[in-house]
Amino acid sequence: MIQLKNYINGELVAPASGSYLDNDQPATGEVFSQIPDSNEEDVKNAVDAAEQAFKTWSVTSKNERARVLNKIADLIDENAEELARAESQDNGKPLKLAQKVDIPRARDNFRFFATGIMHFASESHAMENTAVNYTLRKPLGTVGCISPWNLPLYLFTWKIAPALAAGNCVVAKPSEVTPVTAFKLSELCIQAGLPKGVLNIVHGLGASAGSAIVNHPKIKAVSFTGGTQTGAAIAAAAAPKFKKLSLELGGKNPNIIFADCDFDEALKTSVMSSFANQGQICLCGSRIFIERPIYEEFKEAFIAKVNKLKVSYPNDPEANLGAVVSKSHKEKVLSYIDLAREEGGKILTGGTEVVLEGEYKNGYYIRPTVIEGLDYTCRTNQEEIFGPVVTLTPFDTEEEVLKMANSTDYGLAATVWTQNLKRAHRVARDLESGIIWINCWLLRDLRTPFGGMKSSGVGREGGFEALKFFTEPKNVCITY
Ligand code: NAD
């Protein structure tokens, strides 16, 4: 049994309350770690440490900040295997996915912003004969970073790295469902020589530790990734205090397949974009729209491929899907499959949980599920399920598919498959999504603006967008 600690003022400390929460392993359903049940007092201690550290960190040279962030990246690399095993154990995802995607990306986040800050410049606006304006950008102070469970270390570091690179000090909280790699990161930060108080990691529940971060008067900005409802609660708490907010929220992403697509490529990638990480990536396409002339052919080929996916324990090298993250999440996903049946959907494959044998018999496994025959306006097609469940819907015209694709409250990501260049540009222009992939999926350049519109969020992460978010611009106007 691992007992995690908070990371406050450069030290690993027990929670003020002395109480801990159980954390279970999705693959087996067994409790394997305990996490601090932190409260306002822990957050206060973390903010005090951050405020003190800010006096030095904010005036530390960019070179030095970049050096320390690169050192953390080196240590993530050196400990990659241990981190991947911890991530897979905590989250239920296949080990090979954590090895290939989660941990390398956490390392890259630190490297990317360590170099990014060296290239970050501000604007000047010259007025012909009178004056010149230039923009100064200063770090904000102490900021809060709150992240979800689906890509634990990947998304946690995606916030922390730009905040630190820009000269802020951070109080961060990982999801209480997947806290282990964040704890391991605190050990690596100590090893890397990150000055005390610059990064503080407080573990615990959203309603207590998370809310204490959002409400603390000294926290100047909150960068949050998680569910739309939580985002709304955070926005409501932060608005009267005029805190800066970056909100990366839920999605219900369309995957649009035109008849002129590269069929094999669209098929292969759509299986991935539907079921990678058990469908628990905010960017997964959960509504697949297929142009009628290829509907039947695509459907058959898709089901054949899905039927070959192996649902297994995360350490199985052949596992395509591991366990979903928790018992309650498993029940939520299964309840949506029941709802789909009630709404008249036909389950083409999947639709049930998977019970493995031996030590894995109480784990949280669900078969990849494909449903057809639902109206695009029904709840199954409008609400985020965030599991291995997709619906198939035929369409006849570009206009019709755009109407269906844009019909949800969400607007995070969309995928379009076509060989027609003009149509690709047109559809990309008219889709209400912050991120659009044409003939690919999840191809990421960390410099691009990342985020959603409508109920999928406010603001953008990535590249200079993140560095801008974590700095305060000040215009200086000086006459000639
Ligand atoms: P969640 O909203 O339940 O929790 C996210 C984090 O917020 C956790 O750390 C939680 O403890 C904390 N939290 C909860 N209530 C809080 C409160 N009142 N104040 C402050 N913090 C609080 O989300 P989740 O279930 O962990 O993650 C799944 C959701 O995240 C899905 O909706 C998914 O689409 C979304 N997501 C979005 C993106 C994106 O980039 N847009 C990426 C990944 C996941």
Short mmCIF file of C-alpha atoms and ligand atoms in Angstrom, two decimals:
data_model
loop_
_atom_site.label_atom_id
_atom_site.label_comp_id
_atom_site.label_asym_id
_atom_site.label_seq_id
_atom_site.Cartn_x
_atom_site.Cartn_y
_atom_site.Cartn_z
CA MET A 1 0.00 0.00 0.00
CA ILE A 2 1.49 3.36 -1.05
CA GLN A 3 0.62 6.37 1.11
CA LEU A 4 0.95 9.59 -0.88
CA LYS A 5 1.97 12.93 0.59
CA ASN A 6 1.33 16.52 -0.34
CA TYR A 7 4.28 18.48 -1.77
CA ILE A 8 4.33 21.82 0.00
CA ASN A 9 7.22 24.25 0.33
CA GLY A 10 9.64 21.71 -1.15
CA GLU A 11 8.73 18.93 1.27
CA LEU A 12 6.54 15.85 1.26
CA VAL A 13 4.07 16.35 4.07
CA ALA A 14 1.00 14.66 5.55
CA PRO A 15 -2.38 16.41 5.20
CA ALA A 16 -3.34 18.82 8.01
CA SER A 17 -6.40 16.69 8.83
CA GLY A 18 -4.29 13.52 9.12
CA SER A 19 -6.91 11.69 7.09
CA TYR A 20 -6.49 9.79 3.85
CA LEU A 21 -8.75 8.56 1.05
CA ASP A 22 -8.62 5.09 -0.51
CA ASN A 23 -7.58 4.89 -4.13
CA ASP A 24 -8.35 1.73 -6.06
CA GLN A 25 -6.80 0.03 -9.04
CA PRO A 26 -9.27 -0.21 -11.94
CA ALA A 27 -7.75 -3.46 -13.23
CA THR A 28 -8.61 -5.36 -10.04
CA GLY A 29 -10.99 -3.15 -8.07
CA GLU A 30 -8.59 -3.42 -5.09
CA VAL A 31 -7.41 -0.44 -3.03
CA PHE A 32 -3.69 0.04 -3.61
CA SER A 33 -2.90 3.54 -2.37
CA GLN A 34 -4.07 6.18 0.04
CA ILE A 35 -4.12 9.85 -0.76
CA PRO A 36 -4.15 12.90 1.49
CA ASP A 37 -7.65 14.24 2.12
CA SER A 38 -6.48 17.85 2.02
CA ASN A 39 -8.49 20.85 3.09
CA GLU A 40 -8.29 24.65 3.22
CA GLU A 41 -5.41 24.54 5.66
CA ASP A 42 -3.20 22.53 3.29
CA VAL A 43 -4.10 24.89 0.45
CA LYS A 44 -3.30 27.89 2.64
CA ASN A 45 0.10 26.42 3.48
CA ALA A 46 0.73 25.77 -0.21
CA VAL A 47 -0.29 29.31 -1.22
CA ASP A 48 1.87 30.84 1.53
CA ALA A 49 4.86 28.84 0.27
CA ALA A 50 4.13 29.84 -3.32
CA GLU A 51 3.80 33.53 -2.45
CA GLN A 52 7.16 33.45 -0.69
CA ALA A 53 8.83 31.57 -3.56
CA PHE A 54 7.36 33.95 -6.16
CA LYS A 55 9.58 36.76 -4.87
CA THR A 56 12.60 34.87 -6.20
CA TRP A 57 11.21 32.67 -8.99
CA SER A 58 9.54 35.59 -10.81
CA VAL A 59 12.91 37.33 -11.16
CA THR A 60 14.94 34.19 -11.82
CA SER A 61 16.35 34.34 -15.35
CA LYS A 62 14.52 32.52 -18.12
CA ASN A 63 17.69 30.52 -18.70
CA GLU A 64 17.67 29.22 -15.17
CA ARG A 65 13.95 28.46 -15.18
CA ALA A 66 14.41 26.59 -18.47
CA ARG A 67 17.36 24.67 -17.04
CA VAL A 68 15.35 23.40 -14.07
CA LEU A 69 12.36 22.48 -16.26
CA ASN A 70 14.66 20.58 -18.61
CA LYS A 71 16.15 18.78 -15.62
CA ILE A 72 12.64 17.67 -14.59
CA ALA A 73 12.13 16.43 -18.17
CA ASP A 74 15.41 14.45 -17.94
CA LEU A 75 14.24 12.84 -14.72
CA ILE A 76 10.87 11.92 -16.21
CA ASP A 77 12.81 10.20 -18.99
CA GLU A 78 15.07 8.37 -16.57
CA ASN A 79 12.06 7.15 -14.60
CA ALA A 80 9.78 6.61 -17.59
CA GLU A 81 9.17 2.92 -17.05
CA GLU A 82 8.26 3.32 -13.38
CA LEU A 83 5.98 6.26 -14.21
CA ALA A 84 4.25 4.36 -17.02
CA ARG A 85 3.61 1.40 -14.73
CA ALA A 86 2.21 3.72 -12.05
CA GLU A 87 -0.02 5.51 -14.57
CA SER A 88 -1.38 2.28 -15.97
CA GLN A 89 -1.99 0.82 -12.52
CA ASP A 90 -3.75 3.97 -11.29
CA ASN A 91 -5.85 4.64 -14.41
CA GLY A 92 -6.46 1.18 -15.88
CA LYS A 93 -5.08 2.10 -19.31
CA PRO A 94 -2.94 -0.43 -21.21
CA LEU A 95 0.67 -0.22 -20.04
CA LYS A 96 1.89 0.15 -23.61
CA LEU A 97 -0.28 3.27 -24.04
CA ALA A 98 1.20 4.87 -20.92
CA GLN A 99 4.69 3.97 -22.18
CA LYS A 100 4.09 5.31 -25.69
CA VAL A 101 1.88 8.33 -25.06
CA ASP A 102 1.32 9.54 -21.50
CA ILE A 103 4.83 9.64 -20.07
CA PRO A 104 6.72 10.81 -23.18
CA ARG A 105 4.18 13.62 -23.53
CA ALA A 106 4.62 14.67 -19.88
CA ARG A 107 8.36 14.92 -20.54
CA ASP A 108 7.73 16.84 -23.78
CA ASN A 109 5.49 19.33 -21.97
CA PHE A 110 8.39 20.37 -19.76
CA ARG A 111 10.87 20.48 -22.66
CA PHE A 112 8.46 22.36 -24.90
CA PHE A 113 7.79 25.18 -22.41
CA ALA A 114 11.41 25.26 -21.21
CA THR A 115 12.34 26.22 -24.78
CA GLY A 116 9.10 28.11 -25.46
CA ILE A 117 9.81 30.70 -22.80
CA MET A 118 13.15 31.46 -24.49
CA HIS A 119 11.26 32.42 -27.67
CA PHE A 120 8.38 34.26 -26.04
CA ALA A 121 8.37 37.96 -26.97
CA SER A 122 5.86 40.75 -26.60
CA GLU A 123 4.45 43.22 -29.13
CA SER A 124 5.13 46.86 -29.89
CA HIS A 125 2.76 49.23 -31.68
CA ALA A 126 4.36 52.30 -33.20
CA MET A 127 2.21 55.43 -33.90
CA GLU A 128 3.68 57.29 -36.85
CA ASN A 129 4.86 60.60 -35.43
CA THR A 130 3.74 60.61 -31.85
CA ALA A 131 4.61 57.61 -29.75
CA VAL A 132 5.46 53.97 -29.47
CA ASN A 133 3.59 51.43 -27.36
CA TYR A 134 5.21 48.30 -26.06
CA THR A 135 3.75 45.47 -24.04
CA LEU A 136 5.39 44.22 -20.90
CA ARG A 137 4.40 40.73 -19.77
CA LYS A 138 4.80 39.77 -16.14
CA PRO A 139 3.99 36.49 -14.41
CA LEU A 140 0.69 36.60 -12.52
CA GLY A 141 1.84 35.36 -9.11
CA THR A 142 0.42 32.19 -7.57
CA VAL A 143 -1.83 30.24 -9.92
CA GLY A 144 -3.98 27.12 -9.54
CA CYS A 145 -3.83 24.12 -11.88
CA ILE A 146 -6.51 21.44 -11.59
CA SER A 147 -6.57 18.36 -13.81
CA PRO A 148 -8.70 15.26 -14.55
CA TRP A 149 -8.08 11.50 -14.49
CA ASN A 150 -8.06 10.47 -18.13
CA LEU A 151 -4.51 11.51 -19.07
CA PRO A 152 -3.20 12.14 -15.56
CA LEU A 153 0.45 13.22 -15.76
CA TYR A 154 0.08 14.36 -19.40
CA LEU A 155 -2.58 16.97 -18.60
CA PHE A 156 -1.21 17.90 -15.18
CA THR A 157 2.16 18.88 -16.67
CA TRP A 158 0.52 20.56 -19.69
CA LYS A 159 -0.63 23.24 -17.22
CA ILE A 160 2.21 23.29 -14.73
CA ALA A 161 5.04 23.59 -17.26
CA PRO A 162 3.88 26.83 -18.95
CA ALA A 163 2.88 28.36 -15.61
CA LEU A 164 6.35 27.74 -14.16
CA ALA A 165 8.17 28.69 -17.37
CA ALA A 166 6.40 32.07 -17.35
CA GLY A 167 7.64 32.72 -13.80
CA ASN A 168 4.54 31.90 -11.76
CA CYS A 169 4.40 29.73 -8.67
CA VAL A 170 1.81 26.99 -8.70
CA VAL A 171 -0.60 25.22 -6.39
CA ALA A 172 -1.76 22.18 -8.32
CA LYS A 173 -4.23 19.40 -7.69
CA PRO A 174 -4.37 16.19 -9.72
CA SER A 175 -7.55 14.16 -9.89
CA GLU A 176 -8.21 12.23 -6.69
CA VAL A 177 -8.98 9.25 -8.94
CA THR A 178 -5.44 9.13 -10.43
CA PRO A 179 -3.02 10.90 -8.08
CA VAL A 180 0.03 8.61 -8.11
CA THR A 181 2.14 10.02 -10.96
CA ALA A 182 1.61 13.57 -9.64
CA PHE A 183 3.07 12.36 -6.33
CA LYS A 184 6.01 10.82 -8.18
CA LEU A 185 6.47 14.13 -10.02
CA SER A 186 6.86 15.88 -6.66
CA GLU A 187 9.71 13.49 -5.81
CA LEU A 188 11.35 14.27 -9.17
CA CYS A 189 10.98 18.04 -8.63
CA ILE A 190 12.83 17.73 -5.32
CA GLN A 191 15.54 15.72 -7.08
CA ALA A 192 15.74 18.30 -9.88
CA GLY A 193 16.40 21.08 -7.38
CA LEU A 194 13.23 23.05 -8.15
CA PRO A 195 13.35 25.79 -5.48
CA LYS A 196 10.98 25.15 -2.59
CA GLY A 197 7.48 26.56 -2.88
CA VAL A 198 7.66 27.11 -6.65
CA LEU A 199 5.42 24.11 -7.27
CA ASN A 200 3.09 22.76 -4.60
CA ILE A 201 0.93 19.70 -5.13
CA VAL A 202 -2.09 19.27 -2.91
CA HIS A 203 -4.05 16.02 -3.14
CA GLY A 204 -7.70 15.49 -2.33
CA LEU A 205 -11.29 15.93 -3.40
CA GLY A 206 -12.59 18.60 -5.74
CA ALA A 207 -15.21 19.85 -3.30
CA SER A 208 -12.62 20.46 -0.58
CA ALA A 209 -9.04 20.81 -1.87
CA GLY A 210 -10.05 21.88 -5.42
CA SER A 211 -12.57 24.40 -4.25
CA ALA A 212 -10.12 25.81 -1.68
CA ILE A 213 -7.65 26.49 -4.52
CA VAL A 214 -10.27 28.21 -6.66
CA ASN A 215 -11.52 30.33 -3.75
CA HIS A 216 -8.21 31.33 -2.19
CA PRO A 217 -7.93 35.12 -2.58
CA LYS A 218 -4.22 34.98 -3.49
CA ILE A 219 -4.70 32.58 -6.43
CA LYS A 220 -4.69 34.90 -9.45
CA ALA A 221 -5.69 32.44 -12.14
CA VAL A 222 -7.08 28.94 -12.46
CA SER A 223 -6.26 26.61 -15.31
CA PHE A 224 -8.77 23.77 -15.19
CA THR A 225 -9.37 20.67 -17.29
CA GLY A 226 -12.33 18.45 -16.46
CA GLY A 227 -16.08 18.15 -16.79
CA THR A 228 -18.35 20.95 -18.02
CA GLN A 229 -20.41 21.01 -14.82
CA THR A 230 -17.31 21.39 -12.68
CA GLY A 231 -16.09 24.10 -15.04
CA ALA A 232 -19.35 25.98 -14.51
CA ALA A 233 -18.98 25.73 -10.72
CA ILE A 234 -15.40 27.01 -10.92
CA ALA A 235 -16.41 29.87 -13.22
CA ALA A 236 -19.20 30.85 -10.79
CA ALA A 237 -16.81 30.88 -7.84
CA ALA A 238 -14.01 32.70 -9.67
CA ALA A 239 -16.00 35.35 -11.55
CA PRO A 240 -16.79 37.68 -8.61
CA LYS A 241 -13.11 37.56 -7.64
CA PHE A 242 -12.06 38.49 -11.21
CA LYS A 243 -9.65 35.58 -11.53
CA LYS A 244 -8.28 34.68 -14.93
CA LEU A 245 -9.72 31.37 -16.10
CA SER A 246 -8.76 28.78 -18.65
CA LEU A 247 -11.38 26.02 -18.86
CA GLU A 248 -10.89 22.87 -20.93
CA LEU A 249 -14.14 20.93 -20.64
CA GLY A 250 -16.12 18.06 -22.06
CA GLY A 251 -16.89 17.14 -25.65
CA LYS A 252 -19.17 15.11 -27.90
CA ASN A 253 -17.01 15.08 -30.96
CA PRO A 254 -18.23 14.32 -34.48
CA ASN A 255 -16.20 12.14 -36.85
CA ILE A 256 -17.44 12.83 -40.39
CA ILE A 257 -16.71 10.32 -43.11
CA PHE A 258 -17.43 11.29 -46.70
CA ALA A 259 -17.78 8.66 -49.42
CA ASP A 260 -14.65 9.91 -51.20
CA CYS A 261 -12.39 9.31 -48.19
CA ASP A 262 -9.34 7.07 -48.13
CA PHE A 263 -11.46 4.20 -46.83
CA ASP A 264 -8.76 2.12 -45.15
CA GLU A 265 -7.14 5.08 -43.47
CA ALA A 266 -10.51 6.45 -42.27
CA LEU A 267 -11.47 3.02 -40.98
CA LYS A 268 -8.23 2.33 -39.12
CA THR A 269 -8.07 5.79 -37.54
CA SER A 270 -11.77 5.84 -36.64
CA VAL A 271 -11.35 2.66 -34.61
CA MET A 272 -8.55 4.38 -32.73
CA SER A 273 -10.36 7.70 -32.33
CA SER A 274 -13.36 5.82 -30.93
CA PHE A 275 -11.67 3.49 -28.45
CA ALA A 276 -8.16 4.70 -27.57
CA ASN A 277 -7.78 4.92 -23.78
CA GLN A 278 -11.17 3.12 -23.52
CA GLY A 279 -12.78 6.12 -25.24
CA GLN A 280 -11.74 8.31 -22.34
CA ILE A 281 -9.93 11.03 -24.28
CA CYS A 282 -11.72 14.35 -24.51
CA LEU A 283 -10.81 14.30 -28.23
CA CYS A 284 -12.29 10.88 -29.05
CA GLY A 285 -14.92 10.96 -31.79
CA SER A 286 -18.09 9.55 -30.26
CA ARG A 287 -20.55 10.33 -33.07
CA ILE A 288 -19.54 8.83 -36.41
CA PHE A 289 -21.41 10.27 -39.39
CA ILE A 290 -20.99 8.25 -42.58
CA GLU A 291 -22.08 9.37 -46.05
CA ARG A 292 -24.86 7.07 -47.22
CA PRO A 293 -23.19 5.50 -50.31
CA ILE A 294 -20.54 3.87 -48.09
CA TYR A 295 -22.59 3.52 -44.89
CA GLU A 296 -23.17 -0.25 -45.00
CA GLU A 297 -19.68 -1.08 -46.23
CA PHE A 298 -18.02 1.14 -43.62
CA LYS A 299 -20.26 -0.19 -40.86
CA GLU A 300 -19.44 -3.83 -41.63
CA ALA A 301 -15.71 -3.16 -41.87
CA PHE A 302 -15.77 -1.06 -38.70
CA ILE A 303 -17.56 -3.74 -36.68
CA ALA A 304 -15.20 -6.42 -37.98
CA LYS A 305 -12.22 -4.38 -36.76
CA VAL A 306 -13.83 -3.52 -33.43
CA ASN A 307 -14.56 -7.21 -32.83
CA LYS A 308 -10.83 -7.90 -33.07
CA LEU A 309 -9.99 -5.44 -30.26
CA LYS A 310 -8.89 -7.19 -27.10
CA VAL A 311 -10.22 -5.96 -23.76
CA SER A 312 -7.77 -7.13 -21.14
CA TYR A 313 -5.80 -6.30 -17.99
CA PRO A 314 -3.47 -3.33 -18.54
CA ASN A 315 -0.22 -5.31 -18.36
CA ASP A 316 -1.33 -7.67 -21.14
CA PRO A 317 0.92 -6.65 -24.06
CA GLU A 318 -1.95 -7.54 -26.41
CA ALA A 319 -4.55 -5.38 -24.66
CA ASN A 320 -6.16 -2.80 -26.95
CA LEU A 321 -8.49 -1.61 -24.20
CA GLY A 322 -7.80 -1.82 -20.50
CA ALA A 323 -10.15 -1.01 -17.62
CA VAL A 324 -12.23 2.15 -17.39
CA VAL A 325 -11.18 4.39 -14.55
CA SER A 326 -13.59 3.56 -11.72
CA LYS A 327 -16.58 1.53 -10.67
CA SER A 328 -18.85 4.57 -10.75
CA HIS A 329 -17.60 5.50 -14.21
CA LYS A 330 -18.21 1.94 -15.43
CA GLU A 331 -21.76 2.16 -14.13
CA LYS A 332 -22.27 5.55 -15.78
CA VAL A 333 -21.10 4.26 -19.17
CA LEU A 334 -23.26 1.12 -18.90
CA SER A 335 -26.26 3.26 -17.95
CA TYR A 336 -25.78 5.24 -21.19
CA ILE A 337 -25.79 1.98 -23.15
CA ASP A 338 -29.12 1.14 -21.47
CA LEU A 339 -30.38 4.59 -22.36
CA ALA A 340 -29.36 4.05 -26.00
CA ARG A 341 -31.44 0.85 -26.03
CA GLU A 342 -34.41 2.71 -24.53
CA GLU A 343 -34.03 5.42 -27.16
CA GLY A 344 -34.35 2.78 -29.88
CA GLY A 345 -30.68 2.23 -30.65
CA LYS A 346 -29.46 -1.09 -32.02
CA ILE A 347 -26.29 -2.40 -30.40
CA LEU A 348 -24.18 -3.66 -33.30
CA THR A 349 -21.38 -4.95 -31.09
CA GLY A 350 -20.40 -4.72 -27.42
CA GLY A 351 -22.97 -3.31 -25.04
CA THR A 352 -21.91 -5.22 -21.95
CA GLU A 353 -19.20 -5.30 -19.34
CA VAL A 354 -16.39 -7.84 -19.56
CA VAL A 355 -15.62 -10.02 -16.57
CA LEU A 356 -12.01 -11.19 -16.61
CA GLU A 357 -10.69 -14.09 -14.58
CA GLY A 358 -8.60 -14.47 -11.44
CA GLU A 359 -7.24 -11.34 -9.80
CA TYR A 360 -8.94 -9.18 -12.46
CA LYS A 361 -12.47 -10.48 -11.90
CA ASN A 362 -13.57 -7.33 -10.03
CA GLY A 363 -11.96 -4.89 -12.49
CA TYR A 364 -13.92 -2.37 -14.52
CA TYR A 365 -13.98 -3.59 -18.12
CA ILE A 366 -16.43 -2.70 -20.89
CA ARG A 367 -16.61 -4.09 -24.43
CA PRO A 368 -16.15 -1.51 -27.19
CA THR A 369 -19.70 -0.67 -28.15
CA VAL A 370 -21.12 0.46 -31.49
CA ILE A 371 -24.72 1.64 -31.78
CA GLU A 372 -26.85 2.64 -34.78
CA GLY A 373 -30.39 3.75 -35.42
CA LEU A 374 -30.51 6.74 -33.09
CA ASP A 375 -31.77 10.20 -33.90
CA TYR A 376 -29.02 12.83 -33.71
CA THR A 377 -31.03 14.80 -31.16
CA CYS A 378 -31.45 12.00 -28.60
CA ARG A 379 -29.59 12.11 -25.27
CA THR A 380 -27.16 9.35 -26.27
CA ASN A 381 -26.07 11.57 -29.17
CA GLN A 382 -26.06 14.82 -27.21
CA GLU A 383 -24.50 14.01 -23.82
CA GLU A 384 -20.88 13.15 -23.12
CA ILE A 385 -20.46 9.46 -22.25
CA PHE A 386 -16.64 9.44 -22.08
CA GLY A 387 -16.28 5.70 -22.52
CA PRO A 388 -15.89 3.05 -25.24
CA VAL A 389 -19.21 3.84 -26.91
CA VAL A 390 -19.84 5.30 -30.39
CA THR A 391 -22.90 5.81 -32.53
CA LEU A 392 -23.12 5.48 -36.32
CA THR A 393 -25.41 7.76 -38.32
CA PRO A 394 -25.79 7.99 -42.12
CA PHE A 395 -26.03 11.35 -43.91
CA ASP A 396 -26.84 12.52 -47.43
CA THR A 397 -25.55 16.07 -47.77
CA GLU A 398 -22.84 18.32 -46.42
CA GLU A 399 -25.48 20.67 -45.08
CA GLU A 400 -27.24 17.88 -43.21
CA VAL A 401 -24.08 16.53 -41.59
CA LEU A 402 -22.99 20.00 -40.48
CA LYS A 403 -26.38 20.51 -38.85
CA MET A 404 -26.09 17.20 -36.97
CA ALA A 405 -22.43 17.69 -36.07
CA ASN A 406 -23.05 21.18 -34.68
CA SER A 407 -26.24 20.22 -32.84
CA THR A 408 -24.70 19.57 -29.40
CA ASP A 409 -23.83 22.05 -26.65
CA TYR A 410 -20.20 21.01 -27.05
CA GLY A 411 -17.56 22.21 -29.50
CA LEU A 412 -14.22 20.64 -28.70
CA ALA A 413 -12.88 18.59 -31.61
CA ALA A 414 -14.01 17.19 -34.96
CA THR A 415 -12.54 14.85 -37.55
CA VAL A 416 -13.29 15.01 -41.27
CA TRP A 417 -12.44 12.37 -43.87
CA THR A 418 -12.56 13.44 -47.53
CA GLN A 419 -10.23 13.70 -50.53
CA ASN A 420 -12.04 16.81 -51.78
CA LEU A 421 -9.88 19.77 -50.86
CA LYS A 422 -12.54 22.44 -51.24
CA ARG A 423 -15.03 20.49 -49.18
CA ALA A 424 -12.44 19.86 -46.47
CA HIS A 425 -11.83 23.59 -46.08
CA ARG A 426 -15.53 24.42 -46.23
CA VAL A 427 -16.53 21.89 -43.62
CA ALA A 428 -13.62 22.89 -41.34
CA ARG A 429 -14.76 26.51 -41.62
CA ASP A 430 -18.35 25.69 -40.70
CA LEU A 431 -17.83 23.17 -37.90
CA GLU A 432 -18.34 24.58 -34.41
CA SER A 433 -15.21 23.02 -32.90
CA GLY A 434 -11.99 24.44 -31.52
CA ILE A 435 -9.88 21.65 -33.01
CA ILE A 436 -10.41 20.07 -36.43
CA TRP A 437 -8.46 17.18 -37.90
CA ILE A 438 -8.74 16.47 -41.62
CA ASN A 439 -7.73 12.96 -42.68
CA CYS A 440 -6.00 12.36 -39.36
CA TRP A 441 -6.71 12.33 -35.65
CA LEU A 442 -4.77 13.38 -32.56
CA LEU A 443 -1.86 14.67 -34.57
CA ARG A 444 -0.56 17.24 -32.12
CA ASP A 445 1.79 20.17 -32.61
CA LEU A 446 2.23 21.68 -29.15
CA ARG A 447 2.44 25.22 -30.62
CA THR A 448 -1.18 25.24 -31.83
CA PRO A 449 -4.11 26.75 -29.90
CA PHE A 450 -5.81 23.93 -28.02
CA GLY A 451 -9.33 24.10 -26.60
CA GLY A 452 -13.01 24.15 -27.28
CA MET A 453 -15.92 26.47 -27.98
CA LYS A 454 -19.49 26.49 -26.58
CA SER A 455 -19.74 24.28 -23.45
CA SER A 456 -16.33 22.74 -24.19
CA GLY A 457 -14.45 25.60 -22.66
CA VAL A 458 -13.13 29.10 -22.43
CA GLY A 459 -9.65 30.08 -23.57
CA ARG A 460 -6.92 28.10 -25.28
CA GLU A 461 -3.89 26.20 -24.08
CA GLY A 462 -0.74 25.36 -26.03
CA GLY A 463 2.25 27.30 -27.28
CA PHE A 464 2.24 31.06 -26.76
CA GLU A 465 -1.49 30.95 -25.89
CA ALA A 466 -0.56 29.28 -22.60
CA LEU A 467 2.32 31.67 -21.95
CA LYS A 468 0.00 34.59 -22.62
CA PHE A 469 -2.58 33.17 -20.23
CA PHE A 470 -0.02 32.85 -17.46
CA THR A 471 1.25 36.44 -17.87
CA GLU A 472 -0.34 39.85 -17.38
CA PRO A 473 0.14 42.26 -20.30
CA LYS A 474 0.84 45.88 -19.52
CA ASN A 475 0.93 48.51 -22.26
CA VAL A 476 3.49 51.28 -21.99
CA CYS A 477 3.00 54.30 -24.26
CA ILE A 478 5.93 56.69 -24.64
CA THR A 479 6.01 59.78 -26.85
CA TYR A 480 8.78 60.56 -29.28
P1 NAD B 1 -14.11 16.48 -13.02
O1 NAD B 1 -14.64 17.79 -13.47
O2 NAD B 1 -14.95 15.61 -12.18
O3 NAD B 1 -12.76 16.68 -12.20
C1 NAD B 1 -11.64 17.35 -12.72
C2 NAD B 1 -10.82 17.92 -11.59
O4 NAD B 1 -11.57 18.94 -10.94
C3 NAD B 1 -10.45 16.92 -10.51
O5 NAD B 1 -9.14 17.18 -10.07
C4 NAD B 1 -11.47 17.23 -9.41
O6 NAD B 1 -11.04 16.87 -8.13
C5 NAD B 1 -11.59 18.73 -9.54
N1 NAD B 1 -12.82 19.32 -9.02
C6 NAD B 1 -14.04 18.75 -8.91
N2 NAD B 1 -14.92 19.63 -8.37
C7 NAD B 1 -14.24 20.77 -8.15
C8 NAD B 1 -14.60 22.05 -7.63
N3 NAD B 1 -15.83 22.33 -7.23
N4 NAD B 1 -13.64 23.00 -7.54
C9 NAD B 1 -12.39 22.76 -7.96
N5 NAD B 1 -11.99 21.56 -8.45
C10 NAD B 1 -12.91 20.58 -8.56
O7 NAD B 1 -13.65 15.73 -14.36
P2 NAD B 1 -13.08 14.26 -14.49
O8 NAD B 1 -14.22 13.31 -14.31
O9 NAD B 1 -11.87 14.11 -13.67
O10 NAD B 1 -12.61 14.26 -16.02
C11 NAD B 1 -13.42 13.94 -17.10
C12 NAD B 1 -13.88 15.17 -17.83
O11 NAD B 1 -12.76 15.94 -18.25
C13 NAD B 1 -14.64 14.87 -19.10
O12 NAD B 1 -15.76 15.70 -19.17
C14 NAD B 1 -13.66 15.21 -20.21
O13 NAD B 1 -14.22 15.56 -21.44
C15 NAD B 1 -12.92 16.34 -19.60
N6 NAD B 1 -11.63 16.55 -20.25
C16 NAD B 1 -11.47 17.64 -21.06
C17 NAD B 1 -10.27 17.86 -21.72
C18 NAD B 1 -10.04 19.06 -22.60
O14 NAD B 1 -8.91 19.32 -22.95
N7 NAD B 1 -11.07 19.79 -22.98
C19 NAD B 1 -9.22 16.95 -21.52
C20 NAD B 1 -9.43 15.84 -20.70
C21 NAD B 1 -10.64 15.66 -20.05
#
